[in-house]
Amino acid sequence: VVFRLNEEENNSCGEFSSENQSNDGMVHYLLAKHQFEEAYGLINQAAGEKGKNNIISSPNTKSFVAFCQFRHILSKGGVSSEENVRAAKECLRRLASGSVTGGDSEVDSMIDAAKFMLSWPKNIVPVSRGANSIPTATIVSIQEIILALNAMSMTMKGVANALNAYNSQRLQEMKAKIDDRHTAMKGLRFLTGLDRDKISINDPYLGISSTSDLINVLVSQEAFKSVERFQKSDLGKNFAPDVYALTALNIPTNADPRAYVPWLCDIVIPSLSTGNPLLESIRIWCCKAADNFDEENIVCGLDSSIS
């Protein structure tokens, strides 16, 4: 399905019509069937037809096919097999080549692939295994996420240097987000390796897209010992005290104070300079938490409100 200009009339819009000359619909059909090599071949075959007969369309590019294939590979269960690793690397190579030799749309495909990586594997659908439907994300390790993010970052770094200023900036901004999540996942791996009660890699952790997300999720999950370990690590020391103080405001008000008071009072508050507005914010939060424990039917009761 394409648009064709009506040359006999002075129309500002194209006339919508179906054309056998357009392969766009067939390409999308092949992509839906995960027949990526056939889609590449069809695009190569149709390349010589571009610009003929005043056809207006949104031609598929090989970079777009590479993005779809890359997304499909990761959705199958990550990069745990050598076959998947080779296929994913080839997709990144094609995305890089298309970005360097093509235009904005090819760069868009690489950015779309990076965006997918920011939420992977939480953003993939469950797969069926026998009679049960198992979320694919549960079989993807943190190490796989780290390796995939690193590969994407290295690819984007090489491509950005070969682009014009506009597209280079777009790619570098997305690379910064990829690098931030890469750092967060390394921090999560560090914590799960040290904690006696290892952090459950459930949906909240799989959805982490930045280091700030990591700290916030740890606090929301009441993993205060893990936050403290991270804060004292070489990785955690790169963040200003204000970052941790802000996350303290997200402590669930019904959390057991015995779990967070040592971290809050011995580490977070002393790290803030006198007059820091966050001290007042923390005071207000503490008052709300105390009020919450004063309410009727709260399990910990008044003892918690004055702890």
PDB file of C-alpha atoms in Angstrom:
ATOM      1  CA  VAL A   1       0.000   0.000   0.000  1.00  0.00           C
ATOM      2  CA  VAL A   2       1.503   3.326  -1.095  1.00  0.00           C
ATOM      3  CA  PHE A   3       0.549   6.855  -2.014  1.00  0.00           C
ATOM      4  CA  ARG A   4       0.711   8.051  -5.611  1.00  0.00           C
ATOM      5  CA  LEU A   5       0.677  11.665  -6.692  1.00  0.00           C
ATOM      6  CA  ASN A   6      -2.123  12.570  -9.095  1.00  0.00           C
ATOM      7  CA  GLU A   7      -0.213  14.546 -11.712  1.00  0.00           C
ATOM      8  CA  GLU A   8      -3.323  15.599 -13.641  1.00  0.00           C
ATOM      9  CA  GLU A   9      -4.635  17.665 -10.750  1.00  0.00           C
ATOM     10  CA  ASN A  10      -3.008  20.201  -8.495  1.00  0.00           C
ATOM     11  CA  ASN A  11      -3.571  18.323  -5.254  1.00  0.00           C
ATOM     12  CA  SER A  12      -1.622  19.099  -2.124  1.00  0.00           C
ATOM     13  CA  CYS A  13      -2.163  15.529  -0.897  1.00  0.00           C
ATOM     14  CA  GLY A  14      -1.345  12.227  -2.510  1.00  0.00           C
ATOM     15  CA  GLU A  15      -4.007   9.777  -3.604  1.00  0.00           C
ATOM     16  CA  PHE A  16      -4.109   6.602  -1.528  1.00  0.00           C
ATOM     17  CA  SER A  17      -3.825   3.526  -3.719  1.00  0.00           C
ATOM     18  CA  SER A  18      -2.587  -0.039  -3.665  1.00  0.00           C
ATOM     19  CA  GLU A  19       0.436  -0.785  -5.842  1.00  0.00           C
ATOM     20  CA  ASN A  20       2.071  -4.081  -6.716  1.00  0.00           C
ATOM     21  CA  GLN A  21       5.290  -2.106  -7.099  1.00  0.00           C
ATOM     22  CA  SER A  22       5.537  -1.564  -3.323  1.00  0.00           C
ATOM     23  CA  ASN A  23       7.254  -4.216  -1.255  1.00  0.00           C
ATOM     24  CA  ASP A  24       6.639  -2.486   2.078  1.00  0.00           C
ATOM     25  CA  GLY A  25       3.677  -4.658   2.991  1.00  0.00           C
ATOM     26  CA  MET A  26       5.566  -7.837   2.141  1.00  0.00           C
ATOM     27  CA  VAL A  27       8.559  -6.707   4.225  1.00  0.00           C
ATOM     28  CA  HIS A  28       6.320  -6.172   7.251  1.00  0.00           C
ATOM     29  CA  TYR A  29       4.753  -9.580   6.643  1.00  0.00           C
ATOM     30  CA  LEU A  30       8.192 -11.201   6.608  1.00  0.00           C
ATOM     31  CA  LEU A  31       9.164  -9.343   9.784  1.00  0.00           C
ATOM     32  CA  ALA A  32       6.012 -10.556  11.514  1.00  0.00           C
ATOM     33  CA  LYS A  33       7.021 -14.099  10.517  1.00  0.00           C
ATOM     34  CA  HIS A  34      10.591 -13.450  11.754  1.00  0.00           C
ATOM     35  CA  GLN A  35      11.939 -14.187   8.267  1.00  0.00           C
ATOM     36  CA  PHE A  36      14.625 -11.515   8.464  1.00  0.00           C
ATOM     37  CA  GLU A  37      17.002 -12.722   5.758  1.00  0.00           C
ATOM     38  CA  GLU A  38      14.121 -12.798   3.281  1.00  0.00           C
ATOM     39  CA  ALA A  39      13.235  -9.224   4.323  1.00  0.00           C
ATOM     40  CA  TYR A  40      16.828  -8.096   3.681  1.00  0.00           C
ATOM     41  CA  GLY A  41      16.710  -9.727   0.269  1.00  0.00           C
ATOM     42  CA  LEU A  42      13.429  -8.087  -0.665  1.00  0.00           C
ATOM     43  CA  ILE A  43      14.743  -4.652   0.281  1.00  0.00           C
ATOM     44  CA  ASN A  44      17.864  -5.184  -1.813  1.00  0.00           C
ATOM     45  CA  GLN A  45      15.698  -6.280  -4.729  1.00  0.00           C
ATOM     46  CA  ALA A  46      13.488  -3.202  -4.469  1.00  0.00           C
ATOM     47  CA  ALA A  47      16.340  -0.721  -3.975  1.00  0.00           C
ATOM     48  CA  GLY A  48      16.491   0.145  -7.669  1.00  0.00           C
ATOM     49  CA  GLU A  49      12.828   1.081  -7.733  1.00  0.00           C
ATOM     50  CA  LYS A  50      13.189   3.957  -5.296  1.00  0.00           C
ATOM     51  CA  GLY A  51      11.979   7.231  -6.693  1.00  0.00           C
ATOM     52  CA  LYS A  52      10.126   5.800  -9.710  1.00  0.00           C
ATOM     53  CA  ASN A  53       6.540   6.684 -10.653  1.00  0.00           C
ATOM     54  CA  ASN A  54       6.234   9.475  -8.054  1.00  0.00           C
ATOM     55  CA  ILE A  55       5.447   6.930  -5.359  1.00  0.00           C
ATOM     56  CA  ILE A  56       5.129   8.341  -1.857  1.00  0.00           C
ATOM     57  CA  SER A  57       5.797   5.742   0.806  1.00  0.00           C
ATOM     58  CA  SER A  58       7.802   5.038   3.932  1.00  0.00           C
ATOM     59  CA  PRO A  59      10.302   2.543   2.542  1.00  0.00           C
ATOM     60  CA  ASN A  60      11.683   0.013   4.972  1.00  0.00           C
ATOM     61  CA  THR A  61      15.417   0.122   5.454  1.00  0.00           C
ATOM     62  CA  LYS A  62      17.836  -2.680   6.225  1.00  0.00           C
ATOM     63  CA  SER A  63      18.545  -0.870   9.505  1.00  0.00           C
ATOM     64  CA  PHE A  64      14.894  -1.191  10.460  1.00  0.00           C
ATOM     65  CA  VAL A  65      15.026  -4.920   9.713  1.00  0.00           C
ATOM     66  CA  ALA A  66      18.200  -5.188  11.814  1.00  0.00           C
ATOM     67  CA  PHE A  67      16.411  -3.465  14.712  1.00  0.00           C
ATOM     68  CA  CYS A  68      13.452  -5.860  14.457  1.00  0.00           C
ATOM     69  CA  GLN A  69      15.797  -8.851  14.319  1.00  0.00           C
ATOM     70  CA  PHE A  70      17.829  -7.566  17.280  1.00  0.00           C
ATOM     71  CA  ARG A  71      14.652  -7.111  19.326  1.00  0.00           C
ATOM     72  CA  HIS A  72      13.497 -10.615  18.390  1.00  0.00           C
ATOM     73  CA  ILE A  73      16.813 -12.189  19.394  1.00  0.00           C
ATOM     74  CA  LEU A  74      16.711 -10.596  22.841  1.00  0.00           C
ATOM     75  CA  SER A  75      13.037 -11.516  23.249  1.00  0.00           C
ATOM     76  CA  LYS A  76      13.863 -15.189  22.688  1.00  0.00           C
ATOM     77  CA  GLY A  77      15.772 -15.288  25.946  1.00  0.00           C
ATOM     78  CA  GLY A  78      18.800 -13.089  25.748  1.00  0.00           C
ATOM     79  CA  VAL A  79      22.340 -13.821  24.629  1.00  0.00           C
ATOM     80  CA  SER A  80      22.963 -17.030  26.537  1.00  0.00           C
ATOM     81  CA  SER A  81      23.792 -19.102  23.436  1.00  0.00           C
ATOM     82  CA  GLU A  82      26.646 -18.632  20.977  1.00  0.00           C
ATOM     83  CA  GLU A  83      24.149 -18.573  18.124  1.00  0.00           C
ATOM     84  CA  ASN A  84      22.241 -15.670  19.680  1.00  0.00           C
ATOM     85  CA  VAL A  85      25.474 -13.811  20.421  1.00  0.00           C
ATOM     86  CA  ARG A  86      26.616 -14.091  16.799  1.00  0.00           C
ATOM     87  CA  ALA A  87      23.217 -13.019  15.472  1.00  0.00           C
ATOM     88  CA  ALA A  88      22.984 -10.064  17.864  1.00  0.00           C
ATOM     89  CA  LYS A  89      26.492  -8.889  16.935  1.00  0.00           C
ATOM     90  CA  GLU A  90      25.586  -9.059  13.242  1.00  0.00           C
ATOM     91  CA  CYS A  91      22.490  -6.936  13.914  1.00  0.00           C
ATOM     92  CA  LEU A  92      24.609  -4.333  15.699  1.00  0.00           C
ATOM     93  CA  ARG A  93      27.073  -4.362  12.787  1.00  0.00           C
ATOM     94  CA  ARG A  94      24.241  -3.737  10.327  1.00  0.00           C
ATOM     95  CA  LEU A  95      22.791  -0.990  12.527  1.00  0.00           C
ATOM     96  CA  ALA A  96      26.205   0.662  12.740  1.00  0.00           C
ATOM     97  CA  SER A  97      26.834   0.400   8.995  1.00  0.00           C
ATOM     98  CA  GLY A  98      23.387   1.773   8.191  1.00  0.00           C
ATOM     99  CA  SER A  99      23.819   4.713  10.555  1.00  0.00           C
ATOM    100  CA  VAL A 100      27.161   5.678   9.015  1.00  0.00           C
ATOM    101  CA  THR A 101      26.165   5.286   5.363  1.00  0.00           C
ATOM    102  CA  GLY A 102      22.479   6.194   5.615  1.00  0.00           C
ATOM    103  CA  GLY A 103      20.445   9.081   6.950  1.00  0.00           C
ATOM    104  CA  ASP A 104      18.289  10.045   9.907  1.00  0.00           C
ATOM    105  CA  SER A 105      15.992   7.017   9.595  1.00  0.00           C
ATOM    106  CA  GLU A 106      18.942   4.625   9.914  1.00  0.00           C
ATOM    107  CA  VAL A 107      20.119   6.463  13.031  1.00  0.00           C
ATOM    108  CA  ASP A 108      16.546   6.242  14.330  1.00  0.00           C
ATOM    109  CA  SER A 109      16.738   2.449  14.082  1.00  0.00           C
ATOM    110  CA  MET A 110      19.898   2.338  16.183  1.00  0.00           C
ATOM    111  CA  ILE A 111      18.317   4.645  18.759  1.00  0.00           C
ATOM    112  CA  ASP A 112      15.210   2.433  18.826  1.00  0.00           C
ATOM    113  CA  ALA A 113      17.407  -0.594  19.498  1.00  0.00           C
ATOM    114  CA  ALA A 114      19.073   1.266  22.358  1.00  0.00           C
ATOM    115  CA  LYS A 115      15.680   2.289  23.778  1.00  0.00           C
ATOM    116  CA  PHE A 116      14.649  -1.353  23.763  1.00  0.00           C
ATOM    117  CA  MET A 117      17.801  -2.170  25.735  1.00  0.00           C
ATOM    118  CA  LEU A 118      16.883   0.375  28.423  1.00  0.00           C
ATOM    119  CA  SER A 119      13.947  -1.786  29.553  1.00  0.00           C
ATOM    120  CA  TRP A 120      15.112  -5.240  28.510  1.00  0.00           C
ATOM    121  CA  PRO A 121      14.277  -7.922  29.614  1.00  0.00           C
ATOM    122  CA  LYS A 122      11.232  -6.549  31.462  1.00  0.00           C
ATOM    123  CA  ASN A 123       9.718  -5.361  28.175  1.00  0.00           C
ATOM    124  CA  ILE A 124       9.573  -8.786  26.510  1.00  0.00           C
ATOM    125  CA  VAL A 125       6.544 -11.047  26.392  1.00  0.00           C
ATOM    126  CA  PRO A 126       6.321 -14.464  28.097  1.00  0.00           C
ATOM    127  CA  VAL A 127       7.202 -17.560  26.128  1.00  0.00           C
ATOM    128  CA  SER A 128       5.298 -20.833  26.194  1.00  0.00           C
ATOM    129  CA  ARG A 129       7.103 -23.927  27.404  1.00  0.00           C
ATOM    130  CA  GLY A 130       4.912 -26.983  27.299  1.00  0.00           C
ATOM    131  CA  ALA A 131       1.727 -26.434  29.247  1.00  0.00           C
ATOM    132  CA  ASN A 132       3.136 -23.456  31.133  1.00  0.00           C
ATOM    133  CA  SER A 133       3.765 -19.877  30.100  1.00  0.00           C
ATOM    134  CA  ILE A 134       7.022 -18.725  31.659  1.00  0.00           C
ATOM    135  CA  PRO A 135       8.182 -15.093  31.649  1.00  0.00           C
ATOM    136  CA  THR A 136      11.324 -15.069  29.523  1.00  0.00           C
ATOM    137  CA  ALA A 137      12.809 -12.425  31.803  1.00  0.00           C
ATOM    138  CA  THR A 138      13.248 -14.934  34.621  1.00  0.00           C
ATOM    139  CA  ILE A 139      15.875 -16.843  32.635  1.00  0.00           C
ATOM    140  CA  VAL A 140      18.010 -13.797  31.751  1.00  0.00           C
ATOM    141  CA  SER A 141      20.927 -13.236  34.103  1.00  0.00           C
ATOM    142  CA  ILE A 142      22.309  -9.886  35.213  1.00  0.00           C
ATOM    143  CA  GLN A 143      25.572 -10.773  33.476  1.00  0.00           C
ATOM    144  CA  GLU A 144      23.741 -11.139  30.153  1.00  0.00           C
ATOM    145  CA  ILE A 145      22.165  -7.711  30.575  1.00  0.00           C
ATOM    146  CA  ILE A 146      25.572  -6.197  31.370  1.00  0.00           C
ATOM    147  CA  LEU A 147      27.196  -7.815  28.307  1.00  0.00           C
ATOM    148  CA  ALA A 148      24.392  -6.697  25.985  1.00  0.00           C
ATOM    149  CA  LEU A 149      24.463  -3.120  27.298  1.00  0.00           C
ATOM    150  CA  ASN A 150      28.244  -2.988  26.924  1.00  0.00           C
ATOM    151  CA  ALA A 151      28.048  -4.219  23.318  1.00  0.00           C
ATOM    152  CA  MET A 152      25.429  -1.579  22.500  1.00  0.00           C
ATOM    153  CA  SER A 153      27.497   1.161  24.143  1.00  0.00           C
ATOM    154  CA  MET A 154      30.675   0.232  22.268  1.00  0.00           C
ATOM    155  CA  THR A 155      28.797   0.121  18.951  1.00  0.00           C
ATOM    156  CA  MET A 156      27.227   3.541  19.526  1.00  0.00           C
ATOM    157  CA  LYS A 157      30.575   5.032  20.532  1.00  0.00           C
ATOM    158  CA  GLY A 158      32.163   4.002  17.243  1.00  0.00           C
ATOM    159  CA  VAL A 159      29.226   5.217  15.165  1.00  0.00           C
ATOM    160  CA  ALA A 160      28.817   8.612  16.867  1.00  0.00           C
ATOM    161  CA  ASN A 161      32.284   9.735  15.771  1.00  0.00           C
ATOM    162  CA  ALA A 162      31.370   9.202  12.100  1.00  0.00           C
ATOM    163  CA  LEU A 163      28.067  11.127  12.069  1.00  0.00           C
ATOM    164  CA  ASN A 164      27.126  14.751  11.537  1.00  0.00           C
ATOM    165  CA  ALA A 165      26.788  16.970  14.613  1.00  0.00           C
ATOM    166  CA  TYR A 166      23.001  16.532  14.925  1.00  0.00           C
ATOM    167  CA  ASN A 167      22.915  12.741  14.750  1.00  0.00           C
ATOM    168  CA  SER A 168      26.115  12.408  16.763  1.00  0.00           C
ATOM    169  CA  GLN A 169      24.526  14.340  19.617  1.00  0.00           C
ATOM    170  CA  ARG A 170      21.370  12.212  19.445  1.00  0.00           C
ATOM    171  CA  LEU A 171      23.407   9.039  19.613  1.00  0.00           C
ATOM    172  CA  GLN A 172      25.632  10.296  22.420  1.00  0.00           C
ATOM    173  CA  GLU A 173      22.617  11.269  24.522  1.00  0.00           C
ATOM    174  CA  MET A 174      21.179   7.773  24.142  1.00  0.00           C
ATOM    175  CA  LYS A 175      24.583   6.211  24.813  1.00  0.00           C
ATOM    176  CA  ALA A 176      24.746   8.101  28.117  1.00  0.00           C
ATOM    177  CA  LYS A 177      21.485   6.420  29.158  1.00  0.00           C
ATOM    178  CA  ILE A 178      22.798   3.013  28.093  1.00  0.00           C
ATOM    179  CA  ASP A 179      25.993   3.612  30.100  1.00  0.00           C
ATOM    180  CA  ASP A 180      23.983   4.680  33.152  1.00  0.00           C
ATOM    181  CA  ARG A 181      21.964   1.472  33.082  1.00  0.00           C
ATOM    182  CA  HIS A 182      25.144  -0.514  32.488  1.00  0.00           C
ATOM    183  CA  THR A 183      26.604   0.993  35.669  1.00  0.00           C
ATOM    184  CA  ALA A 184      23.377   0.289  37.575  1.00  0.00           C
ATOM    185  CA  MET A 185      23.386  -3.358  36.530  1.00  0.00           C
ATOM    186  CA  LYS A 186      27.022  -3.745  37.588  1.00  0.00           C
ATOM    187  CA  GLY A 187      26.007  -2.275  40.938  1.00  0.00           C
ATOM    188  CA  LEU A 188      23.134  -4.755  41.213  1.00  0.00           C
ATOM    189  CA  ARG A 189      25.480  -7.647  40.409  1.00  0.00           C
ATOM    190  CA  PHE A 190      27.875  -6.364  43.085  1.00  0.00           C
ATOM    191  CA  LEU A 191      25.090  -6.311  45.673  1.00  0.00           C
ATOM    192  CA  THR A 192      23.641  -9.711  44.851  1.00  0.00           C
ATOM    193  CA  GLY A 193      27.116 -11.179  45.143  1.00  0.00           C
ATOM    194  CA  LEU A 194      27.646  -9.790  48.649  1.00  0.00           C
ATOM    195  CA  ASP A 195      24.280 -10.077  50.390  1.00  0.00           C
ATOM    196  CA  ARG A 196      23.679 -13.214  52.410  1.00  0.00           C
ATOM    197  CA  ASP A 197      20.012 -13.028  51.473  1.00  0.00           C
ATOM    198  CA  LYS A 198      20.486 -12.389  47.783  1.00  0.00           C
ATOM    199  CA  ILE A 199      18.248  -9.802  46.188  1.00  0.00           C
ATOM    200  CA  SER A 200      15.382 -11.372  44.302  1.00  0.00           C
ATOM    201  CA  ILE A 201      15.801 -10.385  40.660  1.00  0.00           C
ATOM    202  CA  ASN A 202      12.096  -9.740  40.160  1.00  0.00           C
ATOM    203  CA  ASP A 203      10.330  -7.178  38.016  1.00  0.00           C
ATOM    204  CA  PRO A 204      11.318  -4.060  40.001  1.00  0.00           C
ATOM    205  CA  TYR A 205      14.999  -4.893  39.582  1.00  0.00           C
ATOM    206  CA  LEU A 206      14.738  -5.977  35.959  1.00  0.00           C
ATOM    207  CA  GLY A 207      13.109  -2.624  35.161  1.00  0.00           C
ATOM    208  CA  ILE A 208      16.035  -0.580  36.495  1.00  0.00           C
ATOM    209  CA  SER A 209      17.143   1.850  33.785  1.00  0.00           C
ATOM    210  CA  SER A 210      19.661   3.993  35.699  1.00  0.00           C
ATOM    211  CA  THR A 211      21.753   4.105  38.853  1.00  0.00           C
ATOM    212  CA  SER A 212      19.192   6.391  40.484  1.00  0.00           C
ATOM    213  CA  ASP A 213      16.563   3.760  39.691  1.00  0.00           C
ATOM    214  CA  LEU A 214      18.713   1.119  41.392  1.00  0.00           C
ATOM    215  CA  ILE A 215      18.946   3.103  44.625  1.00  0.00           C
ATOM    216  CA  ASN A 216      15.237   3.977  44.552  1.00  0.00           C
ATOM    217  CA  VAL A 217      14.187   0.371  43.958  1.00  0.00           C
ATOM    218  CA  LEU A 218      16.447  -0.910  46.730  1.00  0.00           C
ATOM    219  CA  VAL A 219      14.872   1.602  49.131  1.00  0.00           C
ATOM    220  CA  SER A 220      11.320   0.813  47.991  1.00  0.00           C
ATOM    221  CA  GLN A 221      12.061  -2.899  48.537  1.00  0.00           C
ATOM    222  CA  GLU A 222      13.406  -2.048  52.020  1.00  0.00           C
ATOM    223  CA  ALA A 223      16.842  -3.464  51.148  1.00  0.00           C
ATOM    224  CA  PHE A 224      18.600  -0.893  53.341  1.00  0.00           C
ATOM    225  CA  LYS A 225      21.674  -3.006  54.049  1.00  0.00           C
ATOM    226  CA  SER A 226      22.196  -3.304  50.312  1.00  0.00           C
ATOM    227  CA  VAL A 227      21.857   0.462  49.890  1.00  0.00           C
ATOM    228  CA  GLU A 228      24.431   0.984  52.635  1.00  0.00           C
ATOM    229  CA  ARG A 229      26.853  -1.446  50.989  1.00  0.00           C
ATOM    230  CA  PHE A 230      26.396   0.222  47.622  1.00  0.00           C
ATOM    231  CA  GLN A 231      26.901   3.688  49.135  1.00  0.00           C
ATOM    232  CA  LYS A 232      30.211   2.605  50.679  1.00  0.00           C
ATOM    233  CA  SER A 233      31.460   0.885  47.515  1.00  0.00           C
ATOM    234  CA  ASP A 234      33.762   2.527  44.980  1.00  0.00           C
ATOM    235  CA  LEU A 235      30.833   2.700  42.578  1.00  0.00           C
ATOM    236  CA  GLY A 236      28.486   4.247  45.126  1.00  0.00           C
ATOM    237  CA  LYS A 237      31.002   6.896  46.209  1.00  0.00           C
ATOM    238  CA  ASN A 238      30.616   8.547  42.804  1.00  0.00           C
ATOM    239  CA  PHE A 239      27.202   9.870  43.829  1.00  0.00           C
ATOM    240  CA  ALA A 240      26.601  12.980  45.917  1.00  0.00           C
ATOM    241  CA  PRO A 241      25.033  12.581  49.392  1.00  0.00           C
ATOM    242  CA  ASP A 242      21.941  14.397  48.129  1.00  0.00           C
ATOM    243  CA  VAL A 243      21.160  11.450  45.823  1.00  0.00           C
ATOM    244  CA  TYR A 244      20.848   9.096  48.777  1.00  0.00           C
ATOM    245  CA  ALA A 245      18.970  11.648  50.856  1.00  0.00           C
ATOM    246  CA  LEU A 246      16.389  12.027  48.093  1.00  0.00           C
ATOM    247  CA  THR A 247      15.857   8.280  47.926  1.00  0.00           C
ATOM    248  CA  ALA A 248      15.351   8.200  51.704  1.00  0.00           C
ATOM    249  CA  LEU A 249      12.167  10.175  51.131  1.00  0.00           C
ATOM    250  CA  ASN A 250      10.818   7.130  49.258  1.00  0.00           C
ATOM    251  CA  ILE A 251      11.075   4.796  52.252  1.00  0.00           C
ATOM    252  CA  PRO A 252       7.628   3.211  52.730  1.00  0.00           C
ATOM    253  CA  THR A 253       6.067   4.911  55.757  1.00  0.00           C
ATOM    254  CA  ASN A 254       4.975   1.533  57.125  1.00  0.00           C
ATOM    255  CA  ALA A 255       8.491   0.045  56.936  1.00  0.00           C
ATOM    256  CA  ASP A 256       9.963  -1.227  60.182  1.00  0.00           C
ATOM    257  CA  PRO A 257      12.127   1.661  61.529  1.00  0.00           C
ATOM    258  CA  ARG A 258      14.608  -0.812  62.949  1.00  0.00           C
ATOM    259  CA  ALA A 259      15.543  -1.659  59.350  1.00  0.00           C
ATOM    260  CA  TYR A 260      16.228   1.874  58.099  1.00  0.00           C
ATOM    261  CA  VAL A 261      17.038   4.048  61.143  1.00  0.00           C
ATOM    262  CA  PRO A 262      20.731   2.969  61.320  1.00  0.00           C
ATOM    263  CA  TRP A 263      21.242   3.859  57.643  1.00  0.00           C
ATOM    264  CA  LEU A 264      19.215   7.072  57.814  1.00  0.00           C
ATOM    265  CA  CYS A 265      20.624   8.409  61.095  1.00  0.00           C
ATOM    266  CA  ASP A 266      24.200   7.147  60.919  1.00  0.00           C
ATOM    267  CA  ILE A 267      24.968   7.643  57.229  1.00  0.00           C
ATOM    268  CA  VAL A 268      22.450   9.735  55.286  1.00  0.00           C
ATOM    269  CA  ILE A 269      21.755  12.623  57.663  1.00  0.00           C
ATOM    270  CA  PRO A 270      25.387  13.138  58.812  1.00  0.00           C
ATOM    271  CA  SER A 271      26.475  13.318  55.157  1.00  0.00           C
ATOM    272  CA  LEU A 272      24.364  16.436  54.551  1.00  0.00           C
ATOM    273  CA  SER A 273      25.779  19.869  55.283  1.00  0.00           C
ATOM    274  CA  THR A 274      24.091  22.186  57.759  1.00  0.00           C
ATOM    275  CA  GLY A 275      21.329  24.138  56.062  1.00  0.00           C
ATOM    276  CA  ASN A 276      20.758  21.589  53.325  1.00  0.00           C
ATOM    277  CA  PRO A 277      17.032  21.822  52.466  1.00  0.00           C
ATOM    278  CA  LEU A 278      16.839  18.028  52.325  1.00  0.00           C
ATOM    279  CA  LEU A 279      17.266  17.927  56.109  1.00  0.00           C
ATOM    280  CA  GLU A 280      13.917  19.674  56.467  1.00  0.00           C
ATOM    281  CA  SER A 281      12.364  17.313  53.920  1.00  0.00           C
ATOM    282  CA  ILE A 282      13.626  14.316  55.886  1.00  0.00           C
ATOM    283  CA  ARG A 283      12.252  15.828  59.119  1.00  0.00           C
ATOM    284  CA  ILE A 284       8.816  16.225  57.527  1.00  0.00           C
ATOM    285  CA  TRP A 285       8.959  12.650  56.227  1.00  0.00           C
ATOM    286  CA  CYS A 286       9.868  11.362  59.705  1.00  0.00           C
ATOM    287  CA  CYS A 287       6.888  13.190  61.194  1.00  0.00           C
ATOM    288  CA  LYS A 288       4.569  11.609  58.631  1.00  0.00           C
ATOM    289  CA  ALA A 289       6.019   8.176  59.354  1.00  0.00           C
ATOM    290  CA  ALA A 290       5.513   8.701  63.090  1.00  0.00           C
ATOM    291  CA  ASP A 291       1.921   9.789  62.497  1.00  0.00           C
ATOM    292  CA  ASN A 292       1.391   6.657  60.433  1.00  0.00           C
ATOM    293  CA  PHE A 293       2.546   4.431  63.285  1.00  0.00           C
ATOM    294  CA  ASP A 294       0.366   6.339  65.752  1.00  0.00           C
ATOM    295  CA  GLU A 295      -2.737   5.391  63.796  1.00  0.00           C
ATOM    296  CA  GLU A 296      -4.917   2.591  65.049  1.00  0.00           C
ATOM    297  CA  ASN A 297      -4.256  -0.977  63.895  1.00  0.00           C
ATOM    298  CA  ILE A 298      -0.662  -0.303  62.853  1.00  0.00           C
ATOM    299  CA  VAL A 299       1.269  -3.447  63.744  1.00  0.00           C
ATOM    300  CA  CYS A 300       4.334  -1.793  65.290  1.00  0.00           C
ATOM    301  CA  GLY A 301       2.282   0.808  67.138  1.00  0.00           C
ATOM    302  CA  LEU A 302       3.593   3.660  69.271  1.00  0.00           C
ATOM    303  CA  ASP A 303       6.917   1.961  69.969  1.00  0.00           C
ATOM    304  CA  SER A 304       7.856   2.374  66.317  1.00  0.00           C
ATOM    305  CA  SER A 305       6.719   5.994  66.145  1.00  0.00           C
ATOM    306  CA  ILE A 306       9.218   7.005  68.844  1.00  0.00           C
ATOM    307  CA  SER A 307      12.092   4.779  67.756  1.00  0.00           C
TER     308      SER A 307
END
